[in-house]
Amino acid sequence: MANAKLEVDGKTYELPIVEGTEHERAIDIGALRNKSGLITLDPGYGNTGSCRSSITFIDGDQGILRYRGYPIEEIAASAHFTEVCYLLIYGERPDAKQLARWKADLTRHTLLHEDMKKFFEGYPPAAHPMAIMAAMMASLSSFYPAGDDDESLDLNIIRLIAKSKTLAAFAYKKSIGQPFVYPQNSLSWPANFLRMMFAVPAEPYEVDPVFEDALNLLLILHLDHEQNCSTSTARMVASSGANLFASLSAGVCALWGPRHGGANQEVVEMLETIRSSGSTCRAFVEKVKRKEAGVRLMGFGHRVYKSFDPRAKLLKAAADRIFGKLGIEDPLLALAKELEETALHDDYFVERKLYPNVDFYSGIIYRAMGIPTNMFTVMFVLGRLPGWIAHFRELRTDPDNRISRPRQVYTGATVRAWEPSAT
Ligand code: CMC
C-alpha cells in the first residue's frame, strides 16, 4: 500500500493512501491525531471523504454519473423508477421474480394509517409541504416499529417508498383544501402519485402517459448523488443509531435549503422575477457577477461537477421532448435557455466552471405537469428517498461505521474567571 508523508515541525508522519475501484485516491488521516496531535480542517467538507461507498460514482470533471456501475444515460433511457430503487438499495438489479415481488410489496403498502390523517388537519393551509414531509417522515416511526433485524428494515424500506408519495400528495391536497385521494394500486408508482395529486372526487381522471414518463425520468435522475448534504445528514443521524424514519426525516430537512434541493423552486422564482420585471438575462447575470445581496444564478454550479451535470443535459432534452409532445410552450423554458447560454459564454461562469445542475430544468418540467412551485422540493424528496435508504442500509453493515463526530479548531475566548452576578 502506498503512503503519503506529512512533515510537521521536523517530524515525518506516514499516512496510508487508499484507492477506490475507479482509482480515486485518498490519504487516510484516521490515525493522524493520535500520532501527531494534529487534526485536519476542511469547512464544508469540500475535500474530505466521509466513508467508503459502493452505491454511486461521480466524476465531476468529466460529467459522469453511475448508479452501481450503470451509466445514468443508459438507466434513464429505459428503466422504471422502482426497479432502479431496488438496484440502489440492494446492489444488483432484481431478477424477474424479485421484481414482481418488489412491485407487489410497494403496491400493498401505499396507504397511510388513518390516524395519520389527523396530523394533516393541524397544519395551517399555508404550511410548506416540506415541513409536513419532514414531520410525517419522523412520525411514521411511531406507527411502524423500527426493529434492528434485516426483515424489519426491509419492511420499513417498502413502507417508506410506498407511502412517501401518499404523504406528499396528501400534503398538497391539504394545502389547497381538497379531500385526500386514496392510492389506486393498479397504477405504476408515478401514475399513482399523479392521480392522488390531481384527481378530484366524482370526476374521471386519466393519468397522461407523457407526465407519467416525465415523472419516472425525474425520479430516476434524483435518486442518488453520493455524499451530498442531505445524504450525509441522513448518514450522520443514522451513525448515532437513530432509526430509519428519523434519519430520513433529517435528510428531508437538509434537502429543503436553497443551496440544495430547494434550488428547483428558486430557479422558477428567479425566471419569473426576470420575466415579470421586464429585465434581461444579461442584466441578471451582471447582478449575479456583482454578487449583489446574495444574488446567485440558481440551478448553476455544483460542488463536484466542474463540467456539465449529466442530469441537467438529460432534463434539458426531456423538457424539449415533453413540451413538443404536449404541444405547449412555456416562456420560462425559452428564458432558461437564454439565461444558460448567456452564463455559459460569460468569463465569470467559465473561469469558475459553473454549469447548469439538475435543478435548472426540473422545475420547468414540474410546472408543465401542473405541480405547484412549493411542491418542487417535495418532488426531489420522492426521488432522493430511496437513495438515502441505500446509504442507511450500507452504513449499517460498514465495518468503519462509528458515530459521526467531526472535530473543530476552537477560536473563542481563552480561559477567564466567572464572577457571580450582582443580582
Ligand atoms: N451563481 C453565481 N456564482 C456562483 C454560483 C452561482 N450559482 N455558484 C458558485 N458561484 C461562485 C461563488 O460565488 C464562488 O465565487 P468566488 O470564488 O468569486 O467567491 C465560486 O463560484 C465557488 O462557489 P462556492 O459557493 O464556493 O461553491 P460550493 O461548492 O461551496 O457551492 C453550490 C456549490 C451548489 C451550493 C453553489 O454552486 C450554489 O449556490 N449554486 C446555486 C444553488 C443551486 O443551484 N443548488 C443546487 C445544487 S445541485 C442539486 C442539489 O445538490 O440539490
Coordinates of C-alpha atoms and ligand atoms in Angstrom, one line a residue:
M1 CA 0.0 0.0 0.0
A2 CA 1.3 3.5 -0.9
N3 CA 2.0 6.0 1.8
A4 CA 1.9 9.8 2.0
K5 CA 4.4 11.6 4.0
L6 CA 3.5 14.7 6.1
E7 CA 6.2 16.8 7.6
V8 CA 5.4 19.0 10.6
D9 CA 7.9 20.7 12.9
G10 CA 10.7 18.5 11.5
K11 CA 8.8 15.2 12.2
T12 CA 7.6 13.0 9.4
Y13 CA 4.3 11.1 9.6
E14 CA 3.4 8.3 7.2
L15 CA -0.2 8.1 6.2
P16 CA -1.7 5.3 4.1
I17 CA -3.2 6.0 0.7
V18 CA -6.4 4.2 -0.1
E19 CA -7.7 3.7 -3.6
G20 CA -11.3 3.2 -4.8
T21 CA -12.4 1.0 -7.7
E22 CA -12.4 4.0 -10.1
H23 CA -8.8 4.8 -8.9
E24 CA -9.8 7.8 -6.8
R25 CA -7.1 8.1 -4.1
A26 CA -7.4 9.4 -0.6
I27 CA -5.0 9.9 2.3
D28 CA -6.3 8.1 5.4
I29 CA -5.8 10.6 8.2
G30 CA -7.7 8.5 10.8
A31 CA -4.5 7.9 12.9
L32 CA -3.1 11.4 12.4
R33 CA -4.3 12.9 15.7
N34 CA -3.0 10.0 17.8
K35 CA 0.3 10.2 16.1
S36 CA 0.8 13.9 15.9
G37 CA -1.9 15.8 17.9
L38 CA -3.0 17.4 14.7
I39 CA -6.4 17.4 13.1
T40 CA -7.4 18.4 9.6
L41 CA -9.5 21.5 8.8
D42 CA -11.9 21.4 5.9
P43 CA -15.0 23.6 6.3
G44 CA -17.9 22.3 4.2
Y45 CA -16.0 19.0 3.8
G46 CA -15.0 20.1 0.3
N47 CA -12.0 17.7 0.3
T48 CA -13.0 15.2 2.9
G49 CA -14.1 11.6 2.2
S50 CA -16.5 10.6 5.0
C51 CA -16.9 6.9 4.1
R52 CA -16.3 4.2 1.5
S53 CA -19.4 3.7 -0.6
S54 CA -20.3 1.4 -3.5
I55 CA -23.6 3.0 -4.4
T56 CA -22.9 5.9 -6.8
F57 CA -19.9 7.1 -8.7
I58 CA -19.4 10.6 -9.9
D59 CA -16.6 12.0 -12.0
G60 CA -17.2 15.8 -11.7
D61 CA -14.6 16.8 -14.2
Q62 CA -15.9 14.6 -17.0
G63 CA -19.6 14.8 -16.1
I64 CA -20.0 11.1 -15.3
L65 CA -22.7 9.7 -13.0
R66 CA -23.2 6.0 -12.5
Y67 CA -25.6 4.1 -10.2
R68 CA -23.9 0.8 -9.1
G69 CA -21.8 1.0 -12.2
Y70 CA -24.6 1.6 -14.7
P71 CA -24.3 5.0 -16.6
I72 CA -27.2 7.3 -15.8
E73 CA -27.9 7.9 -19.5
E74 CA -28.5 4.1 -20.1
I75 CA -30.7 3.8 -17.0
A76 CA -32.7 6.9 -17.9
A77 CA -33.3 5.7 -21.4
S78 CA -35.4 2.7 -20.4
A79 CA -35.7 1.9 -16.7
H80 CA -38.6 2.1 -14.3
F81 CA -38.1 4.1 -11.1
T82 CA -39.0 1.2 -8.7
E83 CA -36.5 -1.2 -10.4
V84 CA -33.7 1.4 -10.0
C85 CA -34.7 1.8 -6.3
Y86 CA -34.1 -1.9 -5.9
L87 CA -30.7 -1.7 -7.7
L88 CA -29.5 1.2 -5.5
I89 CA -30.7 -0.3 -2.2
Y90 CA -29.8 -4.0 -2.7
G91 CA -26.8 -3.5 -5.0
E92 CA -28.0 -5.6 -8.0
R93 CA -30.9 -5.5 -10.4
P94 CA -33.8 -7.7 -9.3
D95 CA -34.5 -10.8 -11.3
A96 CA -38.0 -11.3 -12.7
K97 CA -39.3 -12.9 -9.5
Q98 CA -37.7 -10.4 -7.2
L99 CA -39.0 -7.5 -9.3
A100 CA -42.6 -8.9 -9.3
R101 CA -42.4 -9.3 -5.5
W102 CA -40.9 -5.9 -5.0
K103 CA -43.6 -4.2 -7.1
A104 CA -46.3 -6.1 -5.4
D105 CA -45.0 -5.1 -2.0
L106 CA -44.6 -1.5 -3.0
T107 CA -48.2 -1.6 -4.1
R108 CA -49.6 -3.1 -1.0
H109 CA -48.1 -0.6 1.4
T110 CA -49.3 2.7 -0.1
L111 CA -52.0 3.5 2.4
L112 CA -51.3 5.7 5.4
H113 CA -52.6 4.7 8.8
E114 CA -55.9 6.5 9.1
D115 CA -54.8 8.2 12.4
M116 CA -52.1 10.0 10.5
K117 CA -54.7 11.9 8.6
K118 CA -55.5 13.8 11.7
F119 CA -51.9 15.2 11.7
F120 CA -52.6 17.0 8.4
E121 CA -55.6 18.7 9.9
G122 CA -53.5 20.5 12.4
Y123 CA -51.4 22.4 9.8
P124 CA -52.3 25.9 8.7
P125 CA -53.3 26.0 5.0
A126 CA -50.1 27.9 4.0
A127 CA -47.8 25.3 5.7
H128 CA -44.9 24.5 3.4
P129 CA -45.3 20.9 2.3
M130 CA -41.6 20.3 3.1
A131 CA -42.4 21.0 6.8
I132 CA -45.2 18.5 6.6
M133 CA -43.0 15.9 4.9
A134 CA -40.2 16.1 7.5
A135 CA -42.7 15.8 10.4
M136 CA -44.6 13.0 8.8
M137 CA -41.5 11.0 7.9
A138 CA -40.4 11.1 11.6
S139 CA -44.0 10.3 12.7
L140 CA -44.0 7.1 10.7
S141 CA -41.7 5.7 13.3
S142 CA -44.5 5.9 15.9
F143 CA -46.7 3.7 13.7
Y144 CA -44.2 1.2 12.4
P145 CA -41.7 -0.2 14.9
A146 CA -38.1 0.2 13.7
G147 CA -36.7 -3.2 14.5
D148 CA -33.0 -3.7 14.1
D149 CA -33.2 -7.0 12.1
D150 CA -33.0 -7.2 8.3
E151 CA -36.6 -8.3 8.0
S152 CA -38.0 -5.3 9.8
L153 CA -35.7 -3.0 7.9
D154 CA -36.8 -4.5 4.6
L155 CA -40.4 -4.0 5.5
N156 CA -39.9 -0.4 6.6
I157 CA -38.0 0.3 3.3
I158 CA -41.0 -0.9 1.4
R159 CA -43.4 1.2 3.6
L160 CA -41.3 4.3 3.1
I161 CA -41.0 4.1 -0.7
A162 CA -44.7 3.2 -1.0
K163 CA -46.1 5.7 1.5
S164 CA -43.9 8.7 0.6
K165 CA -45.9 9.5 -2.4
T166 CA -49.2 9.3 -0.4
L167 CA -47.7 11.7 2.2
A168 CA -46.6 14.1 -0.5
A169 CA -50.0 14.1 -2.3
F170 CA -51.9 14.5 1.0
A171 CA -49.7 17.4 2.0
Y172 CA -50.6 19.1 -1.3
K173 CA -54.3 18.3 -1.0
K174 CA -54.3 19.8 2.5
S175 CA -52.6 23.0 1.2
I176 CA -55.4 23.5 -1.4
G177 CA -58.2 22.4 0.8
Q178 CA -59.3 19.4 -1.3
P179 CA -60.2 16.0 0.0
F180 CA -57.5 13.4 0.0
V181 CA -57.5 10.9 -2.9
Y182 CA -56.5 7.4 -1.8
P183 CA -54.0 5.4 -3.8
Q184 CA -55.1 3.2 -6.7
N185 CA -52.8 0.3 -6.7
S186 CA -53.3 -0.9 -10.3
L187 CA -51.2 2.1 -11.4
S188 CA -47.4 2.5 -11.6
W189 CA -45.6 4.4 -8.8
P190 CA -45.5 7.7 -10.8
A191 CA -49.1 7.4 -12.1
N192 CA -50.5 6.6 -8.7
F193 CA -48.8 9.7 -7.3
L194 CA -50.1 11.9 -10.1
R195 CA -53.6 10.6 -9.6
M196 CA -53.5 11.3 -5.8
M197 CA -52.3 14.8 -6.6
F198 CA -54.7 15.8 -9.3
A199 CA -57.9 13.6 -9.2
V200 CA -60.9 15.1 -7.6
P201 CA -63.9 13.1 -6.2
A202 CA -66.7 12.4 -8.6
E203 CA -64.7 13.4 -11.7
P204 CA -62.9 11.0 -14.0
Y205 CA -59.1 11.3 -14.1
E206 CA -56.8 9.7 -16.6
V207 CA -53.1 9.9 -16.0
D208 CA -51.4 11.5 -19.0
P209 CA -48.7 9.0 -20.1
V210 CA -46.4 11.9 -21.1
F211 CA -46.5 13.1 -17.5
E212 CA -46.1 9.5 -16.2
D213 CA -42.9 9.1 -18.3
A214 CA -41.6 12.5 -17.4
L215 CA -42.0 11.8 -13.7
N216 CA -40.4 8.4 -14.0
L217 CA -37.4 10.1 -15.5
L218 CA -37.2 12.9 -12.9
L219 CA -37.4 10.4 -10.1
I220 CA -34.6 8.3 -11.5
L221 CA -32.4 11.3 -12.1
H222 CA -32.8 12.4 -8.5
L223 CA -32.3 9.0 -6.9
D224 CA -28.8 9.3 -5.5
H225 CA -25.8 11.6 -5.7
E226 CA -23.3 10.2 -3.3
Q227 CA -22.3 12.2 -0.2
N228 CA -24.4 15.4 -0.8
C229 CA -25.7 17.5 2.1
S230 CA -28.9 15.6 2.7
T231 CA -27.4 12.1 2.2
S232 CA -24.5 13.0 4.5
T233 CA -27.0 14.3 7.0
A234 CA -29.1 11.1 6.9
R235 CA -25.9 9.1 7.3
M236 CA -24.7 11.2 10.1
V237 CA -28.0 10.9 12.0
A238 CA -28.0 7.1 11.3
S239 CA -24.5 6.9 12.7
S240 CA -25.8 7.7 16.1
G241 CA -28.0 4.6 15.9
A242 CA -31.2 6.6 15.1
N243 CA -33.9 4.7 13.3
L244 CA -34.5 4.8 9.5
F245 CA -37.5 7.2 9.7
A246 CA -35.7 9.6 11.9
S247 CA -32.6 9.6 9.7
L248 CA -34.6 10.2 6.6
S249 CA -36.6 13.0 8.2
A250 CA -33.3 14.7 8.9
G251 CA -32.5 14.2 5.2
V252 CA -35.7 15.9 4.2
C253 CA -34.8 19.0 6.4
A254 CA -31.3 19.2 4.9
L255 CA -32.7 19.0 1.3
W256 CA -35.0 21.9 1.9
G257 CA -32.4 24.6 1.7
P258 CA -32.0 26.7 -1.4
R259 CA -28.4 25.7 -1.9
H260 CA -29.6 22.1 -2.2
G261 CA -33.0 20.7 -3.1
G262 CA -34.7 24.0 -2.6
A263 CA -32.9 25.3 -5.6
N264 CA -35.5 23.9 -8.1
Q265 CA -38.2 26.2 -6.5
E266 CA -35.7 29.1 -6.6
V267 CA -34.9 28.6 -10.3
V268 CA -38.5 29.1 -11.3
E269 CA -39.0 32.0 -9.0
M270 CA -35.8 33.6 -10.4
L271 CA -37.1 33.1 -14.0
E272 CA -40.5 34.5 -13.1
T273 CA -38.8 37.6 -11.5
I274 CA -36.7 38.2 -14.6
R275 CA -39.7 37.9 -16.8
S276 CA -42.1 40.0 -14.7
S277 CA -39.6 42.8 -14.1
G278 CA -39.1 43.1 -17.9
S279 CA -35.4 42.8 -17.3
T280 CA -33.0 40.8 -19.4
C281 CA -30.8 37.7 -18.9
R282 CA -27.7 39.8 -19.4
A283 CA -28.8 42.3 -16.7
F284 CA -29.5 39.5 -14.3
V285 CA -26.2 37.8 -15.0
E286 CA -24.4 41.2 -14.3
K287 CA -26.2 41.4 -11.0
V288 CA -25.0 37.9 -10.1
K289 CA -21.5 38.8 -11.1
R290 CA -21.6 41.9 -8.8
K291 CA -22.6 39.5 -6.0
E292 CA -25.5 41.8 -5.2
A293 CA -27.0 40.9 -1.8
G294 CA -26.7 37.2 -2.1
V295 CA -27.9 37.0 -5.7
R296 CA -26.8 33.8 -7.3
L297 CA -27.7 32.1 -10.6
M298 CA -29.9 29.4 -9.1
G299 CA -29.6 26.0 -10.7
F300 CA -26.0 26.7 -11.7
G301 CA -22.8 25.5 -10.0
H302 CA -22.0 22.3 -8.1
R303 CA -19.5 21.2 -5.5
V304 CA -18.5 18.2 -7.6
Y305 CA -19.3 18.9 -11.2
K306 CA -16.8 21.2 -12.9
S307 CA -18.4 20.4 -16.3
F308 CA -21.9 19.6 -17.4
D309 CA -24.1 17.8 -14.8
P310 CA -25.3 14.9 -16.9
R311 CA -28.7 15.1 -15.2
A312 CA -29.1 18.7 -16.5
K313 CA -28.3 17.6 -20.0
L314 CA -30.9 14.8 -19.9
L315 CA -33.5 17.1 -18.4
K316 CA -33.0 19.9 -21.0
A317 CA -33.6 17.3 -23.7
A318 CA -36.6 15.9 -21.8
A319 CA -38.1 19.4 -21.5
D320 CA -38.0 19.9 -25.3
R321 CA -39.4 16.4 -25.8
I322 CA -42.2 16.9 -23.3
F323 CA -43.2 20.3 -24.4
G324 CA -43.2 19.1 -28.0
K325 CA -45.4 16.1 -27.2
L326 CA -47.8 18.2 -25.3
G327 CA -47.8 20.9 -28.0
I328 CA -47.4 23.6 -25.4
E329 CA -44.9 26.4 -24.9
D330 CA -43.7 27.9 -21.7
P331 CA -41.9 31.3 -22.0
L332 CA -39.9 30.3 -18.9
L333 CA -38.2 27.4 -20.9
A334 CA -37.1 29.9 -23.6
L335 CA -35.9 32.2 -20.9
A336 CA -34.0 29.4 -19.1
K337 CA -32.2 28.5 -22.3
E338 CA -31.3 32.1 -23.0
L339 CA -30.0 32.5 -19.4
E340 CA -28.0 29.3 -19.7
E341 CA -26.4 30.5 -23.0
T342 CA -25.6 33.9 -21.5
A343 CA -23.9 32.4 -18.5
L344 CA -22.0 29.7 -20.4
H345 CA -20.4 32.4 -22.6
D346 CA -19.5 34.7 -19.7
D347 CA -16.0 34.7 -18.3
Y348 CA -17.3 34.7 -14.7
F349 CA -19.0 31.4 -15.1
V350 CA -16.4 29.9 -17.4
E351 CA -13.5 30.7 -15.0
R352 CA -15.4 29.2 -12.1
K353 CA -16.5 26.2 -14.1
L354 CA -20.2 26.9 -13.3
Y355 CA -22.7 24.8 -15.4
P356 CA -26.4 24.1 -15.1
N357 CA -27.2 21.5 -12.5
V358 CA -30.1 19.1 -12.1
D359 CA -32.3 21.9 -10.6
F360 CA -32.1 24.2 -13.7
Y361 CA -34.6 22.5 -15.9
S362 CA -36.5 20.2 -13.5
G363 CA -38.8 22.9 -12.2
I364 CA -39.9 23.9 -15.7
I365 CA -41.0 20.3 -16.3
Y366 CA -42.8 20.1 -13.0
R367 CA -44.6 23.3 -13.9
A368 CA -45.8 21.8 -17.2
M369 CA -47.2 18.9 -15.2
G370 CA -49.2 21.3 -13.0
I371 CA -47.1 20.7 -9.9
P372 CA -47.1 24.0 -7.9
T373 CA -43.8 25.6 -7.1
N374 CA -43.8 24.9 -3.4
M375 CA -44.1 21.2 -4.1
F376 CA -40.9 21.1 -6.2
T377 CA -38.6 20.2 -3.3
V378 CA -41.0 17.6 -2.2
M379 CA -40.7 16.1 -5.6
F380 CA -36.9 16.0 -5.0
V381 CA -37.6 14.2 -1.7
L382 CA -39.6 11.5 -3.5
G383 CA -36.8 10.8 -5.9
R384 CA -33.9 11.0 -3.3
L385 CA -35.6 9.0 -0.5
P386 CA -34.6 5.6 -1.9
G387 CA -31.0 6.9 -2.3
W388 CA -31.0 7.8 1.4
I389 CA -32.3 4.4 2.2
A390 CA -29.5 2.8 0.2
H391 CA -27.0 4.8 2.3
F392 CA -28.7 3.9 5.6
R393 CA -28.5 0.2 4.7
E394 CA -24.9 0.4 3.5
L395 CA -23.9 2.2 6.7
R396 CA -25.4 -0.5 8.9
T397 CA -23.0 -3.1 7.7
D398 CA -20.0 -0.8 7.2
P399 CA -17.1 -2.1 9.3
D400 CA -15.9 1.5 9.6
N401 CA -19.2 2.7 11.0
R402 CA -18.6 4.9 14.1
I403 CA -20.7 7.8 15.3
S404 CA -20.0 10.8 13.1
R405 CA -18.3 13.3 15.2
P406 CA -16.1 15.9 13.5
R407 CA -13.6 17.9 15.4
Q408 CA -13.1 21.7 15.4
V409 CA -10.4 24.4 15.7
Y410 CA -11.6 26.4 18.6
T411 CA -11.4 30.2 18.1
G412 CA -13.3 31.5 21.1
A413 CA -12.2 33.2 24.3
T414 CA -9.4 31.6 26.3
V415 CA -10.0 30.8 29.9
R416 CA -11.4 33.6 32.1
A417 CA -12.9 33.7 35.6
W418 CA -16.7 33.6 36.1
E419 CA -17.7 36.3 38.7
P420 CA -21.1 35.8 40.4
S421 CA -23.6 38.4 39.0
A422 CA -24.7 41.3 41.3
T423 CA -28.4 40.3 41.4
Ligands
CMC1 N1 -24.1 31.8 -9.1 C1 -23.1 32.7 -9.1 N2 -21.9 32.4 -8.6 C2 -21.7 31.1 -8.1 C3 -22.7 30.2 -8.2 C4 -24.0 30.5 -8.7 N3 -24.9 29.6 -8.8 N4 -22.2 29.0 -7.7 C5 -21.0 29.3 -7.3 N5 -20.6 30.5 -7.6 C6 -19.3 31.2 -7.4 C7 -19.1 31.6 -6.0 O1 -19.6 32.9 -5.7 C8 -17.6 31.5 -5.8 O2 -17.0 32.6 -6.4 P1 -15.8 33.3 -5.8 O3 -14.7 32.3 -5.9 O4 -15.6 34.6 -6.6 O5 -16.2 33.6 -4.3 C9 -17.3 30.2 -6.7 O6 -18.3 30.2 -7.7 C10 -17.3 28.9 -5.9 O7 -18.6 28.8 -5.2 P2 -18.8 28.1 -3.9 O8 -20.0 28.7 -3.3 O9 -17.6 28.1 -3.1 O10 -19.1 26.6 -4.3 P3 -19.7 25.5 -3.4 O11 -19.1 24.2 -4.0 O12 -19.5 25.8 -2.0 O13 -21.3 25.6 -3.7 C11 -23.4 25.3 -4.7 C12 -22.0 24.7 -4.6 C13 -24.2 24.3 -5.5 C14 -24.0 25.5 -3.3 C15 -23.3 26.7 -5.4 O14 -22.8 26.5 -6.7 C16 -24.7 27.4 -5.5 O15 -25.1 28.1 -4.5 N6 -25.5 27.2 -6.6 C17 -26.8 27.7 -6.6 C18 -27.8 26.8 -5.9 C19 -28.1 25.5 -6.6 O16 -28.3 25.5 -7.8 N7 -28.0 24.4 -5.9 C20 -28.3 23.1 -6.4 C21 -27.1 22.2 -6.4 S1 -27.3 20.7 -7.4 C22 -28.6 19.8 -6.7 C23 -28.5 19.6 -5.3 O17 -27.5 19.3 -4.7 O18 -29.5 19.9 -4.6

